[in-house]
């Protein structure tokens, strides 16, 4: 039997999961991400793969999901939150160690691919995956294949900036302008993420609360929180509307902590039409089926056709 390994490379943990050709999980292991040296990082990934090979009695294919991307022309990793591997030729080095081809994609692309390959979603030819987590990221899948662009950067929607409608909604004279980790200001990463949801509530409502507490108060019909959520949904519509205009996806799937706010799936499609062209069709919006397993599952699927 052939096995497909997906490895989710995170800043604090690395997870390997092995799947069969139906993307059914057969094995998994999670270990801390080494912070001391690149050699220790390579050793950790290699050992995860070797242990999976030994357990399953086969050499599986190896796909990586990384929080950044591998530059297609230079082969250099741009993964700034994993300092020991940033700027390194990780695919080349792992391929030499493991004696097999290694493929990699941005973790949001892997998330989108995992959802697009689910039997329930294979009817949709263009899938836009959006992660509403610590940050706001995106992945693009066309006909079951990730689209990552010329150098591997496609889908970095979190680094688009607030548009005219968004700034008007937040208030020209009072809109909080956040500094993004990429070096720019007003990136969607700092507004549409779970973190942005909390920061906006703090700065517009004058109270520091967790996303869970904000959502709890919303369902309790607290007036100021209901109004805040209505504004946030409009902010999402004004921002995501641009993506829908540019990409015209069949389905948009949400992942990350804020994707568990079920109200969004009813409210957002209703808020979108004013931000779209007259003949545009609002796509299907769904919550991720595979949750936290999406990253490893999608990385494994990089070898499926």
PDB file of N, CA and C in Angstrom, residues 242-294:
ATOM      1  N   UNK A 242     -13.849  41.966  -2.310  1.00  0.00           N
ATOM      2  CA  UNK A 242     -12.801  42.173  -3.316  1.00  0.00           C
ATOM      3  C   UNK A 242     -12.223  40.849  -3.803  1.00  0.00           C
ATOM      4  N   UNK A 243     -12.033  39.905  -2.879  1.00  0.00           N
ATOM      5  CA  UNK A 243     -11.486  38.599  -3.259  1.00  0.00           C
ATOM      6  C   UNK A 243     -12.464  37.847  -4.159  1.00  0.00           C
ATOM      7  N   UNK A 244     -13.745  37.947  -3.838  1.00  0.00           N
ATOM      8  CA  UNK A 244     -14.762  37.260  -4.647  1.00  0.00           C
ATOM      9  C   UNK A 244     -14.838  37.879  -6.038  1.00  0.00           C
ATOM     10  N   UNK A 245     -14.731  39.197  -6.122  1.00  0.00           N
ATOM     11  CA  UNK A 245     -14.736  39.863  -7.424  1.00  0.00           C
ATOM     12  C   UNK A 245     -13.547  39.421  -8.272  1.00  0.00           C
ATOM     13  N   UNK A 246     -12.388  39.295  -7.656  1.00  0.00           N
ATOM     14  CA  UNK A 246     -11.185  38.929  -8.399  1.00  0.00           C
ATOM     15  C   UNK A 246     -11.140  37.453  -8.765  1.00  0.00           C
ATOM     16  N   UNK A 247     -11.661  36.585  -7.886  1.00  0.00           N
ATOM     17  CA  UNK A 247     -11.465  35.139  -8.058  1.00  0.00           C
ATOM     18  C   UNK A 247     -12.717  34.378  -8.465  1.00  0.00           C
ATOM     19  N   UNK A 248     -13.897  34.914  -8.154  1.00  0.00           N
ATOM     20  CA  UNK A 248     -15.173  34.278  -8.466  1.00  0.00           C
ATOM     21  C   UNK A 248     -15.208  32.805  -8.023  1.00  0.00           C
ATOM     22  N   UNK A 249     -14.957  32.534  -6.738  1.00  0.00           N
ATOM     23  CA  UNK A 249     -14.898  31.139  -6.277  1.00  0.00           C
ATOM     24  C   UNK A 249     -16.278  30.490  -6.212  1.00  0.00           C
ATOM     25  N   UNK A 250     -16.287  29.158  -6.341  1.00  0.00           N
ATOM     26  CA  UNK A 250     -17.525  28.397  -6.141  1.00  0.00           C
ATOM     27  C   UNK A 250     -17.832  28.246  -4.658  1.00  0.00           C
ATOM     28  N   UNK A 251     -16.766  28.127  -3.849  1.00  0.00           N
ATOM     29  CA  UNK A 251     -16.939  27.908  -2.421  1.00  0.00           C
ATOM     30  C   UNK A 251     -15.861  28.657  -1.653  1.00  0.00           C
ATOM     31  N   UNK A 252     -16.258  29.222  -0.522  1.00  0.00           N
ATOM     32  CA  UNK A 252     -15.317  29.802   0.433  1.00  0.00           C
ATOM     33  C   UNK A 252     -15.419  28.984   1.712  1.00  0.00           C
ATOM     34  N   UNK A 253     -14.299  28.473   2.188  1.00  0.00           N
ATOM     35  CA  UNK A 253     -14.313  27.665   3.403  1.00  0.00           C
ATOM     36  C   UNK A 253     -13.471  28.372   4.456  1.00  0.00           C
ATOM     37  N   UNK A 254     -14.021  28.472   5.665  1.00  0.00           N
ATOM     38  CA  UNK A 254     -13.342  29.138   6.769  1.00  0.00           C
ATOM     39  C   UNK A 254     -12.727  28.121   7.723  1.00  0.00           C
ATOM     40  N   UNK A 255     -11.518  28.423   8.179  1.00  0.00           N
ATOM     41  CA  UNK A 255     -10.873  27.668   9.237  1.00  0.00           C
ATOM     42  C   UNK A 255     -10.351  28.628  10.289  1.00  0.00           C
ATOM     43  N   UNK A 256      -9.731  28.106  11.337  1.00  0.00           N
ATOM     44  CA  UNK A 256      -9.225  28.943  12.422  1.00  0.00           C
ATOM     45  C   UNK A 256     -10.285  29.165  13.484  1.00  0.00           C
ATOM     46  N   UNK A 257      -9.836  29.690  14.631  1.00  0.00           N
ATOM     47  CA  UNK A 257     -10.722  29.808  15.790  1.00  0.00           C
ATOM     48  C   UNK A 257     -11.999  30.580  15.542  1.00  0.00           C
ATOM     49  N   UNK A 258     -11.919  31.699  14.801  1.00  0.00           N
ATOM     50  CA  UNK A 258     -13.099  32.530  14.580  1.00  0.00           C
ATOM     51  C   UNK A 258     -14.094  31.875  13.630  1.00  0.00           C
ATOM     52  N   UNK A 259     -13.658  30.839  12.910  1.00  0.00           N
ATOM     53  CA  UNK A 259     -14.574  30.125  12.012  1.00  0.00           C
ATOM     54  C   UNK A 259     -15.659  29.378  12.787  1.00  0.00           C
ATOM     55  N   UNK A 260     -15.464  29.233  14.102  1.00  0.00           N
ATOM     56  CA  UNK A 260     -16.475  28.556  14.930  1.00  0.00           C
ATOM     57  C   UNK A 260     -17.612  29.489  15.342  1.00  0.00           C
ATOM     58  N   UNK A 261     -17.548  30.755  14.923  1.00  0.00           N
ATOM     59  CA  UNK A 261     -18.620  31.715  15.179  1.00  0.00           C
ATOM     60  C   UNK A 261     -19.694  31.490  14.112  1.00  0.00           C
ATOM     61  N   UNK A 262     -20.650  30.623  14.391  1.00  0.00           N
ATOM     62  CA  UNK A 262     -21.604  30.146  13.382  1.00  0.00           C
ATOM     63  C   UNK A 262     -22.461  31.251  12.778  1.00  0.00           C
ATOM     64  N   UNK A 263     -22.654  32.332  13.493  1.00  0.00           N
ATOM     65  CA  UNK A 263     -23.468  33.441  12.972  1.00  0.00           C
ATOM     66  C   UNK A 263     -22.917  33.978  11.651  1.00  0.00           C
ATOM     67  N   UNK A 264     -21.604  33.896  11.456  1.00  0.00           N
ATOM     68  CA  UNK A 264     -20.980  34.432  10.249  1.00  0.00           C
ATOM     69  C   UNK A 264     -21.521  33.786   8.976  1.00  0.00           C
ATOM     70  N   UNK A 265     -21.863  32.502   9.045  1.00  0.00           N
ATOM     71  CA  UNK A 265     -22.263  31.768   7.840  1.00  0.00           C
ATOM     72  C   UNK A 265     -23.654  32.183   7.345  1.00  0.00           C
ATOM     73  N   UNK A 266     -24.431  32.794   8.209  1.00  0.00           N
ATOM     74  CA  UNK A 266     -25.727  33.326   7.814  1.00  0.00           C
ATOM     75  C   UNK A 266     -25.607  34.805   7.458  1.00  0.00           C
ATOM     76  N   UNK A 267     -24.858  35.548   8.268  1.00  0.00           N
ATOM     77  CA  UNK A 267     -24.806  37.009   8.114  1.00  0.00           C
ATOM     78  C   UNK A 267     -23.935  37.460   6.949  1.00  0.00           C
ATOM     79  N   UNK A 268     -22.785  36.838   6.749  1.00  0.00           N
ATOM     80  CA  UNK A 268     -21.853  37.322   5.739  1.00  0.00           C
ATOM     81  C   UNK A 268     -22.402  37.223   4.312  1.00  0.00           C
ATOM     82  N   UNK A 269     -22.983  36.103   3.889  1.00  0.00           N
ATOM     83  CA  UNK A 269     -23.538  36.059   2.525  1.00  0.00           C
ATOM     84  C   UNK A 269     -24.602  37.131   2.285  1.00  0.00           C
ATOM     85  N   UNK A 270     -25.366  37.468   3.320  1.00  0.00           N
ATOM     86  CA  UNK A 270     -26.392  38.513   3.176  1.00  0.00           C
ATOM     87  C   UNK A 270     -25.765  39.901   3.062  1.00  0.00           C
ATOM     88  N   UNK A 271     -24.599  40.094   3.675  1.00  0.00           N
ATOM     89  CA  UNK A 271     -23.942  41.404   3.660  1.00  0.00           C
ATOM     90  C   UNK A 271     -23.121  41.646   2.403  1.00  0.00           C
ATOM     91  N   UNK A 272     -22.817  40.603   1.646  1.00  0.00           N
ATOM     92  CA  UNK A 272     -21.881  40.724   0.526  1.00  0.00           C
ATOM     93  C   UNK A 272     -22.402  41.455  -0.719  1.00  0.00           C
ATOM     94  N   UNK A 273     -23.644  41.252  -1.160  1.00  0.00           N
ATOM     95  CA  UNK A 273     -24.066  41.797  -2.467  1.00  0.00           C
ATOM     96  C   UNK A 273     -23.739  43.256  -2.726  1.00  0.00           C
ATOM     97  N   UNK A 274     -23.873  44.186  -1.763  1.00  0.00           N
ATOM     98  CA  UNK A 274     -23.540  45.585  -2.076  1.00  0.00           C
ATOM     99  C   UNK A 274     -22.068  45.804  -2.447  1.00  0.00           C
ATOM    100  N   UNK A 275     -21.213  44.848  -2.109  1.00  0.00           N
ATOM    101  CA  UNK A 275     -19.781  44.992  -2.384  1.00  0.00           C
ATOM    102  C   UNK A 275     -19.342  44.202  -3.621  1.00  0.00           C
ATOM    103  N   UNK A 276     -20.312  43.626  -4.338  1.00  0.00           N
ATOM    104  CA  UNK A 276     -20.010  42.830  -5.519  1.00  0.00           C
ATOM    105  C   UNK A 276     -20.613  43.480  -6.762  1.00  0.00           C
ATOM    106  N   UNK A 277     -20.179  43.032  -7.923  1.00  0.00           N
ATOM    107  CA  UNK A 277     -20.785  43.491  -9.172  1.00  0.00           C
ATOM    108  C   UNK A 277     -22.217  42.964  -9.267  1.00  0.00           C
ATOM    109  N   UNK A 278     -23.039  43.636 -10.071  1.00  0.00           N
ATOM    110  CA  UNK A 278     -24.473  43.320 -10.116  1.00  0.00           C
ATOM    111  C   UNK A 278     -24.756  41.861 -10.450  1.00  0.00           C
ATOM    112  N   UNK A 279     -23.994  41.310 -11.381  1.00  0.00           N
ATOM    113  CA  UNK A 279     -24.268  39.946 -11.832  1.00  0.00           C
ATOM    114  C   UNK A 279     -23.499  38.881 -11.053  1.00  0.00           C
ATOM    115  N   UNK A 280     -22.737  39.307 -10.061  1.00  0.00           N
ATOM    116  CA  UNK A 280     -21.927  38.352  -9.289  1.00  0.00           C
ATOM    117  C   UNK A 280     -22.827  37.396  -8.508  1.00  0.00           C
ATOM    118  N   UNK A 281     -22.298  36.215  -8.286  1.00  0.00           N
ATOM    119  CA  UNK A 281     -23.009  35.206  -7.488  1.00  0.00           C
ATOM    120  C   UNK A 281     -22.264  35.024  -6.167  1.00  0.00           C
ATOM    121  N   UNK A 282     -22.995  35.139  -5.064  1.00  0.00           N
ATOM    122  CA  UNK A 282     -22.382  34.895  -3.750  1.00  0.00           C
ATOM    123  C   UNK A 282     -22.038  33.411  -3.657  1.00  0.00           C
ATOM    124  N   UNK A 283     -20.789  33.071  -3.372  1.00  0.00           N
ATOM    125  CA  UNK A 283     -20.414  31.651  -3.310  1.00  0.00           C
ATOM    126  C   UNK A 283     -20.988  30.954  -2.081  1.00  0.00           C
ATOM    127  N   UNK A 284     -20.871  29.656  -2.078  1.00  0.00           N
ATOM    128  CA  UNK A 284     -21.222  28.858  -0.904  1.00  0.00           C
ATOM    129  C   UNK A 284     -20.176  29.128   0.175  1.00  0.00           C
ATOM    130  N   UNK A 285     -20.627  29.369   1.403  1.00  0.00           N
ATOM    131  CA  UNK A 285     -19.724  29.533   2.544  1.00  0.00           C
ATOM    132  C   UNK A 285     -19.864  28.327   3.466  1.00  0.00           C
ATOM    133  N   UNK A 286     -18.717  27.763   3.863  1.00  0.00           N
ATOM    134  CA  UNK A 286     -18.735  26.580   4.720  1.00  0.00           C
ATOM    135  C   UNK A 286     -17.682  26.676   5.817  1.00  0.00           C
ATOM    136  N   UNK A 287     -17.953  26.002   6.903  1.00  0.00           N
ATOM    137  CA  UNK A 287     -16.947  25.803   7.946  1.00  0.00           C
ATOM    138  C   UNK A 287     -16.101  24.580   7.570  1.00  0.00           C
ATOM    139  N   UNK A 288     -14.824  24.630   7.895  1.00  0.00           N
ATOM    140  CA  UNK A 288     -13.926  23.519   7.566  1.00  0.00           C
ATOM    141  C   UNK A 288     -14.429  22.211   8.152  1.00  0.00           C
ATOM    142  N   UNK A 289     -14.395  21.175   7.343  1.00  0.00           N
ATOM    143  CA  UNK A 289     -14.831  19.845   7.771  1.00  0.00           C
ATOM    144  C   UNK A 289     -13.765  19.180   8.636  1.00  0.00           C
ATOM    145  N   UNK A 290     -12.502  19.408   8.290  1.00  0.00           N
ATOM    146  CA  UNK A 290     -11.415  18.645   8.915  1.00  0.00           C
ATOM    147  C   UNK A 290     -10.697  19.383  10.034  1.00  0.00           C
ATOM    148  N   UNK A 291     -11.097  20.605  10.307  1.00  0.00           N
ATOM    149  CA  UNK A 291     -10.578  21.326  11.464  1.00  0.00           C
ATOM    150  C   UNK A 291      -9.069  21.366  11.518  1.00  0.00           C
ATOM    151  N   UNK A 292      -8.519  21.027  12.683  1.00  0.00           N
ATOM    152  CA  UNK A 292      -7.078  21.109  12.898  1.00  0.00           C
ATOM    153  C   UNK A 292      -6.290  20.102  12.066  1.00  0.00           C
ATOM    154  N   UNK A 293      -6.972  19.105  11.503  1.00  0.00           N
ATOM    155  CA  UNK A 293      -6.278  18.106  10.679  1.00  0.00           C
ATOM    156  C   UNK A 293      -6.069  18.586   9.249  1.00  0.00           C
ATOM    157  N   UNK A 294      -6.643  19.725   8.904  1.00  0.00           N
ATOM    158  CA  UNK A 294      -6.579  20.202   7.526  1.00  0.00           C
ATOM    159  C   UNK A 294      -5.177  20.410   7.009  1.00  0.00           C
TER     160      UNK A 294
END
